[in-house]
């Protein structure tokens, strides 16, 4: 199963060539990741000081995105669940074009202690619903 986030292309997302700037894709991934956390992981019962932090992210761009009024779809899914971390994959696309593929590694984190923490069983259950080992 994949989490789908609809992301609007904003005029200020464009570069001098009239395409979505490469850095903006990282923002789109963040918006999708935050939406996933709020809609899916919020049910895992974490305390407010427990969350996750991004420790790695990689983006491959496959096609330019010109300004458009239709939203892009950012799909997010889990590719691995470890002891203190999990990996996610993304696709930024519309009905006919794949614009980017990305991966990320997130570490479960305790903000109060300022240290990684184990992924909880409740988080594992939610993340497991989105586990897909090959795209």
Coordinates of C-alpha atoms in Angstrom, one line a residue:
X1 CA 0.0 0.0 0.0
X2 CA 1.2 3.5 -0.7
X3 CA 0.3 6.8 0.9
X4 CA -0.7 9.4 -1.8
X5 CA -0.3 13.1 -1.2
X6 CA -1.6 15.7 -3.7
X7 CA 0.8 18.5 -4.0
X8 CA 0.1 21.8 -5.8
X9 CA 2.7 23.4 -8.0
X10 CA 3.1 27.0 -6.8
X11 CA 4.3 29.8 -9.0
X12 CA 7.3 30.5 -6.8
X13 CA 8.3 26.8 -7.2
X14 CA 9.5 27.6 -10.7
X15 CA 13.1 28.4 -11.7
X16 CA 14.3 30.8 -14.5
X17 CA 13.5 28.1 -17.1
X18 CA 9.8 27.9 -16.0
X19 CA 10.2 24.4 -14.5
X20 CA 9.9 23.3 -10.8
X21 CA 13.3 23.9 -9.3
X22 CA 15.2 20.8 -8.3
X23 CA 15.4 21.9 -4.6
X24 CA 11.6 22.3 -4.5
X25 CA 11.3 18.5 -5.0
X26 CA 12.8 18.1 -1.5
X27 CA 10.0 20.3 -0.2
X28 CA 7.4 18.2 -2.0
X29 CA 8.8 15.0 -0.4
X30 CA 8.8 16.7 3.0
X31 CA 5.1 17.7 2.6
X32 CA 4.2 14.1 1.6
X33 CA 6.3 12.7 4.5
X34 CA 4.6 15.1 7.0
X35 CA 1.2 14.2 5.6
X36 CA 2.0 10.5 6.0
X37 CA 3.1 11.1 9.6
X38 CA 0.0 13.1 10.5
X39 CA -2.5 10.8 8.8
X40 CA -0.9 7.4 9.5
X41 CA 1.8 7.5 12.2
X42 CA -0.2 9.8 14.5
X43 CA -2.3 6.8 15.5
X44 CA 0.8 5.0 16.8
X45 CA 0.4 6.8 20.2
X46 CA 3.9 8.4 20.3
X47 CA 4.5 11.2 22.9
X48 CA 4.9 14.7 21.4
X49 CA 8.7 14.5 21.9
X50 CA 8.9 11.2 19.9
X51 CA 9.1 11.4 16.1
X52 CA 11.7 10.8 13.4
X53 CA 14.4 12.8 11.6
X54 CA 15.7 12.5 8.1
X55 CA 19.3 11.3 8.0
X56 CA 19.6 10.7 4.2
X57 CA 17.7 11.6 1.1
X58 CA 18.4 11.0 -2.6
X59 CA 16.4 12.2 -5.6
X60 CA 16.6 11.1 -9.2
X61 CA 14.9 13.6 -11.6
X62 CA 13.3 11.9 -14.7
X63 CA 11.3 14.8 -16.3
X64 CA 10.9 18.5 -15.8
X65 CA 7.7 19.8 -14.3
X66 CA 6.4 23.0 -16.0
X67 CA 3.8 25.2 -14.2
X68 CA 0.5 23.4 -14.0
X69 CA -2.8 23.8 -12.2
X70 CA -3.4 20.1 -11.6
X71 CA -1.7 18.8 -8.5
X72 CA 1.2 16.3 -8.6
X73 CA 0.9 13.1 -6.8
X74 CA 3.6 12.1 -4.4
X75 CA 3.4 8.5 -3.4
X76 CA 5.2 7.4 -0.2
X77 CA 5.9 3.8 0.9
X78 CA 8.2 2.0 3.3
X79 CA 11.0 -0.2 2.0
X80 CA 12.7 -1.3 5.2
X81 CA 12.0 -1.2 9.0
X82 CA 15.0 -1.5 11.2
X83 CA 15.6 -1.3 15.0
X84 CA 15.9 2.5 15.2
X85 CA 15.3 3.5 11.5
X86 CA 13.1 2.9 8.5
X87 CA 13.5 3.6 4.8
X88 CA 11.0 5.2 2.5
X89 CA 10.6 5.5 -1.3
X90 CA 8.8 8.2 -3.2
X91 CA 7.5 8.8 -6.7
X92 CA 6.4 12.2 -7.9
X93 CA 4.1 11.9 -10.9
X94 CA 0.8 12.6 -12.6
X95 CA -1.5 10.3 -14.5
X96 CA 1.0 9.9 -17.4
X97 CA 4.5 11.1 -16.3
X98 CA 7.0 10.1 -13.6
X99 CA 8.9 13.3 -12.7
X100 CA 11.1 12.0 -9.9
X101 CA 12.0 9.0 -7.8
X102 CA 13.5 9.4 -4.3
X103 CA 14.5 7.4 -1.3
X104 CA 15.1 8.5 2.3
X105 CA 16.3 7.1 5.6
X106 CA 14.5 8.2 8.8
X107 CA 15.7 7.6 12.4
X108 CA 13.2 7.4 15.2
X109 CA 14.2 10.2 17.5
X110 CA 13.5 11.4 21.1
X111 CA 13.7 15.2 21.0
X112 CA 13.9 15.5 24.8
X113 CA 16.8 13.1 25.1
X114 CA 18.3 14.3 21.8
X115 CA 19.0 10.7 20.8
X116 CA 17.8 8.0 18.5
X117 CA 15.2 5.6 20.0
X118 CA 13.8 2.2 19.0
X119 CA 10.9 2.2 16.5
X120 CA 7.9 1.3 18.7
X121 CA 5.8 -1.8 18.1
X122 CA 2.8 0.5 17.2
X123 CA 5.0 2.4 14.7
X124 CA 6.1 -1.0 13.2
X125 CA 2.5 -2.0 12.8
X126 CA 1.6 1.2 10.9
X127 CA 4.8 1.2 8.8
X128 CA 4.3 -2.5 8.0
X129 CA 1.1 -1.7 6.2
X130 CA 3.1 0.4 3.8
X131 CA 6.0 -2.0 3.4
X132 CA 6.8 -2.7 -0.2
X133 CA 10.2 -4.3 -0.8
X134 CA 10.3 -3.6 -4.6
X135 CA 8.5 -0.7 -6.5

